[in-house]
Amino acid sequence: MLLIKSTILFIICSLCLSFEGKSDKTESTLIALTDLQSIKGPPSVKLEIHKDFLKPETPTSPDDITLSLQMDIRRTPLLSRHSTRWNGPLSVAVLIEQHQWDELKKIIAEMPINLKDKMRMHVVVAEKRWQHYPINSMRNVALDGVATKWTFILDSDEDTIFNMDTYKTEVNRGVQKLSPEDASKAMFVVTSWQWENQIKEYPMTKKQIKKLFEEGYAVCKAPQFLKAYKPPTVSLSKWLSNTDIERTDYGDAYEPYFIAATGHFPRFDPRFVGFGGDKAFQTITAATSGYGFYILPNVFTFVSDTRKMSSTHAPMSDRGFILKMWKELGKQYGCHSCWHPSHCVEKCPWMVKKSSHNGEPAKQAAKAIQPPVKTESSTSKTKSSVNTKPSSSKTESSPSKTTPTNLEKIKTETDNKKELTAEQIMNEPSKSDSMNLIKDDTKKLLLL
């Protein structure tokens, strides 16, 4: 009898253990084992990606906008706020270490029902502690979990202020203003704000953010590096008075939060880890591929940082890697002269061609250009080839500014620089704030 009881007890325990193990397996699926190669060099970190570790029971509407977020386990408390404010679908990538599984499961168990009912959570497990947070890999994991027509790229500490329905109305209004072709390659960007020096009550309307801005309490996000979030060719005062979408050109280091058609915009380069300029290369890739940037007029995001707080954020992980990515992008278009961001944005003829050919990708636009009669004006100042305005009749009536002859001059002028050493590049004068930061950081590396 004792033997029978022991056998029954063993079977029950085995079934319980088997069920517990099966539960973990059914909650998540191992879809990839990725080598995260730090841009600082070895060692690499293995990432184990579990897609749909948590799935909502209520289906979402295909026409909705999914808020795409990424974070490590420390920021998961922010999800409840996002769920309440956004009130729409979320795709969230959460990074943990192996020993944090139980902690994460406890956090999920204590989440409110309304959050679980809207969120698809994807767990990324690192085999060991990472030196630099794999931000772009995490962004791509969250992107892969989006199941709606539109995706909203945002950081976890940013507040959407408005709910999904409000953003949806704004995007639909914007789409109606564009041709089907332009709408398919539209990135609907939002202005982002923060506090100047004093934290006050959150602005919940455009009227309130305008008042705070005029009184000096609110400023554009990252005021110490304004070009990252301020629209390049639209002033903040202009945006505050706008009631309709307005196109802005791409600018050096511009990396706004945006809403775009799911699966129809460039992914984030996973080689970039850490912070500082992480979205910028994705934005320039979109710009040179014919995407248009359209500022939504009646919505904005906000982060509860002051100027002092935002200035203490971690510096860019590896500014030298940005230079490498720019050179790679230039080679895709047959240009071997790209050597730093400010130079490329100021002189890249593909930017002008994109604007002058109704948003065609750079390669297609280049083929469409016919060499005009060579004149003195067409080869005078290299800087005249730059057009910082969106498509206009003035650009179309001045083909001499984007001629292959002028391109040859640009390349001749800069080809000598492509073989420069890092030290020589750092001594090259630049008017770009972002490039000066890169130079300062690289000079420090050269001294090591």
Coordinates of C-alpha atoms in Angstrom, one line a residue:
M1 CA 0.0 0.0 0.0
L2 CA 2.8 2.4 0.9
L3 CA 4.5 1.6 -2.4
I4 CA 1.2 2.4 -4.3
K5 CA 0.8 5.7 -2.4
S6 CA 4.4 6.7 -3.2
T7 CA 3.9 5.8 -6.8
I8 CA 0.7 7.9 -7.1
L9 CA 2.4 10.8 -5.3
F10 CA 5.4 10.6 -7.7
I11 CA 3.1 10.6 -10.8
I12 CA 1.2 13.6 -9.5
C13 CA 4.4 15.6 -8.8
S14 CA 5.7 14.6 -12.2
L15 CA 2.5 15.9 -13.9
C16 CA 2.7 19.1 -12.0
L17 CA 6.3 19.7 -13.0
S18 CA 5.5 18.7 -16.5
F19 CA 2.6 21.2 -16.6
E20 CA 4.7 24.0 -15.1
G21 CA 7.4 23.5 -17.8
K22 CA 4.8 23.2 -20.5
S23 CA 3.2 26.5 -19.4
D24 CA 6.5 28.3 -19.8
K25 CA 6.9 26.8 -23.3
T26 CA 3.4 27.7 -24.5
E27 CA 3.7 31.3 -23.2
S28 CA 6.7 32.0 -25.3
T29 CA 8.5 30.7 -28.4
L30 CA 12.2 30.9 -28.9
I31 CA 12.4 32.5 -32.3
A32 CA 16.0 33.6 -32.5
L33 CA 19.3 33.4 -30.9
T34 CA 21.0 36.6 -31.9
D35 CA 24.6 37.6 -31.5
L36 CA 24.7 41.1 -30.2
Q37 CA 28.1 42.4 -31.3
S38 CA 28.9 45.5 -29.3
I39 CA 30.0 48.4 -31.4
K40 CA 32.8 48.8 -28.9
G41 CA 34.0 45.3 -30.0
P42 CA 33.9 41.9 -28.3
P43 CA 32.7 40.3 -26.2
S44 CA 29.3 39.7 -27.8
V45 CA 26.1 39.0 -25.8
K46 CA 23.7 36.2 -26.8
L47 CA 20.0 37.4 -26.9
E48 CA 17.2 34.8 -26.6
I49 CA 14.0 36.3 -28.0
H50 CA 10.6 35.0 -26.9
K51 CA 8.0 36.5 -29.1
D52 CA 4.5 36.9 -27.7
F53 CA 5.3 35.8 -24.2
L54 CA 2.2 37.6 -23.3
K55 CA -0.7 38.1 -25.7
P56 CA -4.0 39.9 -25.3
E57 CA -7.2 37.9 -25.3
T58 CA -9.2 40.6 -27.0
P59 CA -8.3 41.1 -30.7
T60 CA -7.3 44.5 -31.9
S61 CA -8.7 46.3 -35.0
P62 CA -6.3 46.1 -38.0
D63 CA -6.7 49.9 -38.5
D64 CA -5.5 50.8 -35.0
I65 CA -2.1 52.3 -34.1
T66 CA 0.2 50.1 -32.0
L67 CA 2.4 51.8 -29.5
S68 CA 5.8 50.2 -29.9
L69 CA 8.0 50.3 -26.8
Q70 CA 11.2 48.7 -25.5
M71 CA 12.7 48.7 -22.0
D72 CA 14.6 46.6 -19.5
I73 CA 12.8 45.1 -16.5
R74 CA 13.3 48.2 -14.3
R75 CA 11.0 50.3 -16.5
T76 CA 8.1 47.9 -16.6
P77 CA 6.1 49.9 -14.0
L78 CA 5.7 52.6 -16.7
L79 CA 3.5 50.2 -18.7
S80 CA 0.4 50.8 -16.5
R81 CA 0.6 54.5 -17.3
H82 CA 1.0 53.9 -21.0
S83 CA -2.0 51.5 -21.0
T84 CA -4.3 54.0 -19.3
R85 CA -3.2 57.0 -21.4
W86 CA -2.9 55.3 -24.7
N87 CA -6.0 53.0 -24.4
G88 CA -4.9 51.0 -27.4
P89 CA -2.7 48.1 -28.5
L90 CA 0.9 48.0 -27.3
S91 CA 3.9 45.9 -28.5
V92 CA 6.6 45.8 -25.8
A93 CA 10.0 44.3 -25.8
V94 CA 11.4 43.7 -22.3
L95 CA 15.1 42.9 -21.7
I96 CA 16.0 40.7 -18.8
E97 CA 18.9 38.5 -17.5
Q98 CA 18.4 34.8 -17.0
H99 CA 18.0 35.1 -13.2
Q100 CA 15.2 37.7 -13.6
W101 CA 12.5 35.3 -15.0
D102 CA 10.7 34.9 -11.7
E103 CA 10.8 38.6 -11.1
L104 CA 9.2 39.3 -14.5
K105 CA 6.5 36.7 -13.9
K106 CA 5.6 38.3 -10.6
I107 CA 5.4 41.7 -12.3
I108 CA 3.1 40.3 -15.0
A109 CA 0.9 38.6 -12.4
E110 CA 0.4 41.9 -10.6
M111 CA -0.4 43.9 -13.8
P112 CA -3.9 45.3 -14.1
I113 CA -6.3 43.4 -16.4
N114 CA -6.7 46.4 -18.8
L115 CA -3.0 46.4 -19.5
K116 CA -2.8 42.6 -20.1
D117 CA -5.8 42.9 -22.4
K118 CA -4.0 45.4 -24.7
M119 CA -0.4 44.3 -24.6
R120 CA 1.8 41.9 -26.6
M121 CA 5.0 41.4 -24.6
H122 CA 8.1 39.9 -26.1
V123 CA 10.9 38.9 -23.7
V124 CA 14.5 39.2 -24.7
V125 CA 16.9 37.2 -22.4
A126 CA 20.5 38.2 -22.2
E127 CA 22.9 35.4 -21.3
K128 CA 24.9 37.9 -19.1
R129 CA 24.8 41.5 -18.1
W130 CA 25.2 43.8 -21.1
Q131 CA 27.7 46.7 -21.3
H132 CA 25.5 48.8 -23.5
Y133 CA 21.7 48.5 -23.8
P134 CA 20.8 47.0 -27.2
I135 CA 18.3 49.6 -28.0
N136 CA 17.9 49.1 -31.7
S137 CA 17.7 45.3 -31.4
M138 CA 15.0 45.9 -28.8
R139 CA 13.1 48.3 -31.1
N140 CA 13.1 45.7 -33.9
V141 CA 11.8 43.0 -31.6
A142 CA 8.9 45.3 -30.6
L143 CA 8.3 46.2 -34.3
D144 CA 8.0 42.5 -35.2
G145 CA 5.2 42.1 -32.7
V146 CA 3.0 44.9 -34.2
A147 CA -0.2 43.5 -35.7
T148 CA -2.0 46.7 -36.8
K149 CA -1.8 48.9 -39.8
W150 CA 0.1 51.7 -38.1
T151 CA 3.1 51.8 -35.7
F152 CA 4.0 54.5 -33.2
I153 CA 7.7 54.5 -32.3
L154 CA 8.2 55.9 -28.9
D155 CA 10.6 55.6 -25.9
S156 CA 9.1 54.2 -22.6
D157 CA 9.7 57.3 -20.5
E158 CA 7.8 59.5 -23.0
D159 CA 4.1 60.3 -22.5
T160 CA 1.7 60.2 -25.4
I161 CA -0.5 62.7 -23.6
F162 CA -3.4 61.8 -26.0
N163 CA -5.1 58.4 -26.5
M164 CA -4.9 56.2 -29.5
D165 CA -8.2 57.4 -31.0
T166 CA -6.9 61.0 -31.1
Y167 CA -3.7 60.0 -32.9
K168 CA -5.7 57.9 -35.2
T169 CA -7.9 60.8 -36.2
E170 CA -4.9 63.0 -36.8
V171 CA -3.1 60.4 -39.0
N172 CA -6.3 59.7 -41.0
R173 CA -6.6 63.5 -41.6
G174 CA -3.0 63.6 -42.7
V175 CA -3.5 60.6 -45.1
Q176 CA -6.4 62.3 -46.8
K177 CA -4.2 65.3 -47.6
L178 CA -1.6 63.1 -49.4
S179 CA -1.6 61.1 -52.5
P180 CA -1.7 57.3 -52.0
E181 CA 2.0 57.1 -53.0
D182 CA 3.1 59.8 -50.6
A183 CA 0.9 58.4 -47.8
S184 CA 2.6 55.0 -48.2
K185 CA 6.0 56.6 -47.6
A186 CA 4.9 59.1 -45.0
M187 CA 6.3 59.4 -41.5
F188 CA 3.9 61.4 -39.3
V189 CA 6.2 63.0 -36.7
V190 CA 5.2 64.5 -33.4
T191 CA 6.8 67.3 -31.6
S192 CA 8.3 66.4 -28.2
W193 CA 8.5 68.6 -25.2
Q194 CA 10.0 68.8 -21.7
W195 CA 10.3 71.2 -18.8
E196 CA 12.8 74.1 -18.8
N197 CA 13.7 74.3 -15.1
Q198 CA 10.6 73.8 -13.1
I199 CA 8.2 70.8 -13.1
K200 CA 4.6 71.8 -13.2
E201 CA 1.3 70.1 -14.1
Y202 CA 1.4 68.1 -17.4
P203 CA 0.0 70.0 -20.4
M204 CA -3.0 68.0 -21.8
T205 CA -3.9 70.3 -24.7
K206 CA -2.1 72.2 -27.4
K207 CA -3.4 75.4 -25.9
Q208 CA -1.7 74.5 -22.6
I209 CA 1.6 73.5 -24.2
K210 CA 1.6 76.8 -26.1
K211 CA 1.0 78.8 -22.9
L212 CA 3.8 76.9 -21.1
F213 CA 6.1 77.5 -24.0
E214 CA 5.4 81.2 -24.2
E215 CA 5.9 81.6 -20.4
G216 CA 9.2 79.8 -20.6
Y217 CA 8.2 76.7 -18.6
A218 CA 8.2 74.2 -21.5
V219 CA 10.9 73.7 -24.2
C220 CA 11.4 71.3 -27.1
K221 CA 12.9 68.0 -25.9
A222 CA 16.7 67.8 -25.5
P223 CA 17.3 71.6 -25.6
Q224 CA 21.1 70.9 -25.2
F225 CA 20.9 69.2 -28.7
L226 CA 17.8 70.8 -30.2
K227 CA 18.3 69.5 -33.7
A228 CA 17.4 65.9 -32.5
Y229 CA 13.7 66.7 -32.0
K230 CA 13.0 70.2 -33.4
P231 CA 11.5 70.1 -36.9
P232 CA 14.4 71.2 -39.2
T233 CA 12.4 73.6 -41.4
V234 CA 9.4 74.4 -39.3
S235 CA 9.7 76.6 -36.2
L236 CA 8.1 75.7 -32.9
S237 CA 6.0 78.9 -33.0
K238 CA 4.8 78.0 -36.5
W239 CA 3.8 74.5 -35.3
L240 CA 1.9 76.0 -32.4
S241 CA -0.2 78.0 -34.8
N242 CA -0.7 75.2 -37.4
T243 CA -4.0 73.4 -37.8
D244 CA -3.0 71.1 -40.6
I245 CA 0.0 68.8 -41.3
E246 CA 3.1 70.4 -42.7
R247 CA 6.0 68.7 -44.3
T248 CA 9.5 69.3 -42.9
D249 CA 12.8 68.5 -44.6
Y250 CA 15.3 66.1 -43.0
G251 CA 18.0 67.8 -41.0
D252 CA 21.4 66.7 -39.6
A253 CA 20.8 64.4 -36.5
Y254 CA 17.0 64.7 -36.7
E255 CA 15.4 61.7 -34.9
P256 CA 11.8 62.4 -34.0
Y257 CA 9.2 60.0 -32.7
F258 CA 6.8 59.1 -35.5
I259 CA 3.8 57.0 -36.7
A260 CA 4.2 55.1 -40.0
A261 CA 2.6 52.2 -41.9
T262 CA 3.7 49.0 -40.3
G263 CA 6.4 47.2 -42.3
H264 CA 6.8 50.0 -44.7
F265 CA 9.7 52.0 -43.1
P266 CA 13.4 51.2 -42.5
R267 CA 14.2 49.1 -39.5
F268 CA 16.7 50.2 -36.9
D269 CA 20.4 49.2 -37.3
P270 CA 20.9 46.6 -34.5
R271 CA 24.7 47.2 -34.5
F272 CA 24.1 50.5 -32.6
V273 CA 23.8 49.9 -28.9
G274 CA 23.6 52.3 -26.0
F275 CA 22.2 55.8 -26.4
G276 CA 22.6 59.0 -28.3
G277 CA 21.8 59.1 -32.0
D278 CA 20.3 55.7 -32.0
K279 CA 17.3 56.7 -34.1
A280 CA 19.2 59.2 -36.3
F281 CA 20.6 56.6 -38.8
Q282 CA 17.1 55.1 -39.3
T283 CA 15.8 58.6 -40.1
I284 CA 18.5 59.5 -42.6
T285 CA 18.0 56.1 -44.3
A286 CA 14.3 56.9 -44.6
A287 CA 15.0 60.4 -46.0
T288 CA 17.3 59.1 -48.7
S289 CA 14.8 56.4 -49.6
G290 CA 12.1 58.9 -50.5
Y291 CA 10.1 59.1 -47.2
G292 CA 8.5 62.4 -46.3
F293 CA 8.3 63.8 -42.8
Y294 CA 4.9 65.3 -41.9
I295 CA 4.3 67.1 -38.6
L296 CA 1.0 66.2 -36.9
P297 CA -0.5 69.6 -35.8
N298 CA -2.7 68.7 -32.8
V299 CA -0.8 66.0 -30.8
F300 CA 2.5 66.0 -29.0
T301 CA 4.5 64.0 -26.5
F302 CA 6.1 65.0 -23.3
V303 CA 8.8 63.8 -20.9
S304 CA 9.0 64.9 -17.3
D305 CA 12.7 66.0 -17.5
T306 CA 14.1 69.5 -16.9
R307 CA 17.0 70.9 -18.8
K308 CA 19.4 70.0 -16.0
M309 CA 18.1 66.4 -15.9
S310 CA 18.2 65.9 -19.7
S311 CA 21.8 67.2 -19.8
T312 CA 23.0 64.5 -17.5
H313 CA 21.8 61.6 -19.7
A314 CA 24.4 59.1 -20.8
P315 CA 26.6 60.3 -23.7
M316 CA 26.5 58.6 -27.1
S317 CA 28.0 55.1 -26.8
D318 CA 30.3 55.3 -29.8
R319 CA 30.2 58.4 -32.0
G320 CA 32.8 56.9 -34.3
F321 CA 30.3 54.2 -35.4
I322 CA 28.0 56.9 -36.7
L323 CA 30.7 57.8 -39.2
K324 CA 31.0 54.2 -40.3
M325 CA 27.2 53.9 -40.9
W326 CA 27.2 57.1 -42.9
K327 CA 29.9 55.9 -45.2
E328 CA 28.0 52.6 -45.7
L329 CA 24.9 54.5 -46.7
G330 CA 26.8 56.6 -49.1
K331 CA 28.2 53.6 -50.9
Q332 CA 24.7 52.3 -51.4
Y333 CA 24.1 55.2 -53.7
G334 CA 27.5 55.0 -55.4
C335 CA 29.0 57.9 -53.4
H336 CA 32.3 57.2 -51.7
S337 CA 32.7 60.7 -50.4
C338 CA 30.6 60.5 -47.2
W339 CA 32.8 61.1 -44.3
H340 CA 30.7 62.9 -41.7
P341 CA 27.0 63.6 -41.2
S342 CA 27.0 67.4 -41.5
H343 CA 28.9 67.2 -44.8
C344 CA 26.5 64.7 -46.2
V345 CA 23.3 66.6 -45.3
E346 CA 24.7 69.9 -46.6
K347 CA 25.9 68.6 -49.9
C348 CA 24.3 65.3 -50.7
P349 CA 22.7 65.7 -54.1
W350 CA 20.4 62.7 -53.6
M351 CA 18.5 64.8 -51.0
V352 CA 17.7 67.4 -53.6
K353 CA 16.8 64.8 -56.3
K354 CA 14.5 63.2 -53.8
S355 CA 12.6 66.4 -53.3
S356 CA 12.6 67.3 -56.9
H357 CA 11.2 64.0 -58.1
N358 CA 8.0 63.7 -56.1
G359 CA 9.6 61.5 -53.3
E360 CA 11.2 58.9 -55.6
P361 CA 14.0 57.0 -53.9
A362 CA 17.5 58.4 -54.6
K363 CA 18.6 55.7 -57.0
Q364 CA 15.5 56.2 -59.2
A365 CA 15.8 60.0 -59.1
A366 CA 19.4 59.8 -60.2
K367 CA 18.5 57.9 -63.3
A368 CA 15.8 60.5 -64.2
I369 CA 18.3 63.4 -64.3
Q370 CA 19.5 64.5 -67.7
P371 CA 22.8 66.5 -68.0
P372 CA 21.9 70.1 -69.0
V373 CA 24.2 72.4 -71.0
K374 CA 27.3 73.1 -68.9
T375 CA 27.2 76.7 -67.7
E376 CA 29.2 78.8 -65.3
S377 CA 26.3 79.0 -62.9
S378 CA 25.8 75.2 -62.8
T379 CA 29.3 74.7 -61.5
S380 CA 29.9 77.8 -59.4
K381 CA 29.3 77.2 -55.8
T382 CA 29.0 73.6 -54.5
K383 CA 26.7 74.8 -51.7
S384 CA 24.1 75.9 -54.3
S385 CA 23.2 72.2 -54.9
V386 CA 21.6 72.1 -51.5
N387 CA 17.9 72.6 -51.2
T388 CA 16.5 72.5 -47.7
K389 CA 12.9 73.0 -48.8
P390 CA 10.5 70.3 -49.7
S391 CA 9.5 69.9 -53.4
S392 CA 8.8 73.2 -55.0
S393 CA 8.5 74.8 -58.5
K394 CA 11.8 76.7 -57.8
T395 CA 13.7 73.5 -57.4
E396 CA 12.2 72.0 -60.6
S397 CA 13.0 75.1 -62.6
S398 CA 16.7 75.0 -61.7
P399 CA 18.0 71.7 -62.9
S400 CA 21.6 73.0 -63.0
K401 CA 21.8 72.8 -59.3
T402 CA 21.5 69.0 -59.3
T403 CA 23.5 68.2 -62.4
P404 CA 25.9 65.2 -62.7
T405 CA 28.6 67.9 -63.4
N406 CA 27.9 69.4 -60.0
L407 CA 27.9 65.9 -58.4
E408 CA 31.4 65.3 -59.9
K409 CA 32.6 68.5 -58.4
I410 CA 31.3 67.5 -55.0
K411 CA 32.9 64.1 -55.2
T412 CA 36.2 65.6 -56.5
E413 CA 36.2 68.1 -53.6
T414 CA 35.7 65.4 -51.0
D415 CA 37.2 62.2 -52.4
N416 CA 40.6 63.3 -51.0
K417 CA 39.1 63.1 -47.5
K418 CA 37.9 59.5 -47.6
E419 CA 41.3 58.1 -46.8
L420 CA 42.0 60.6 -44.0
T421 CA 43.0 59.3 -40.6
A422 CA 40.7 59.8 -37.6
E423 CA 43.1 62.5 -36.3
Q424 CA 43.0 64.4 -39.6
I425 CA 39.2 64.3 -39.7
M426 CA 39.0 65.7 -36.2
N427 CA 41.1 68.7 -37.3
E428 CA 38.7 69.4 -40.2
P429 CA 36.6 72.5 -39.5
S430 CA 32.8 71.9 -39.2
K431 CA 29.8 74.1 -38.6
S432 CA 27.8 71.2 -37.4
D433 CA 27.1 71.0 -33.6
S434 CA 26.8 67.2 -33.8
M435 CA 30.0 66.9 -35.7
N436 CA 31.9 69.0 -33.1
L437 CA 30.6 66.6 -30.4
I438 CA 31.9 63.7 -32.5
K439 CA 35.2 65.4 -32.9
D440 CA 35.6 66.1 -29.2
D441 CA 34.8 62.5 -28.3
T442 CA 37.2 61.1 -30.9
K443 CA 40.0 63.4 -29.8
K444 CA 39.6 61.9 -26.3
L445 CA 39.8 58.4 -27.8
L446 CA 43.0 59.3 -29.8
L447 CA 44.6 60.3 -26.5
L448 CA 44.0 56.9 -24.9

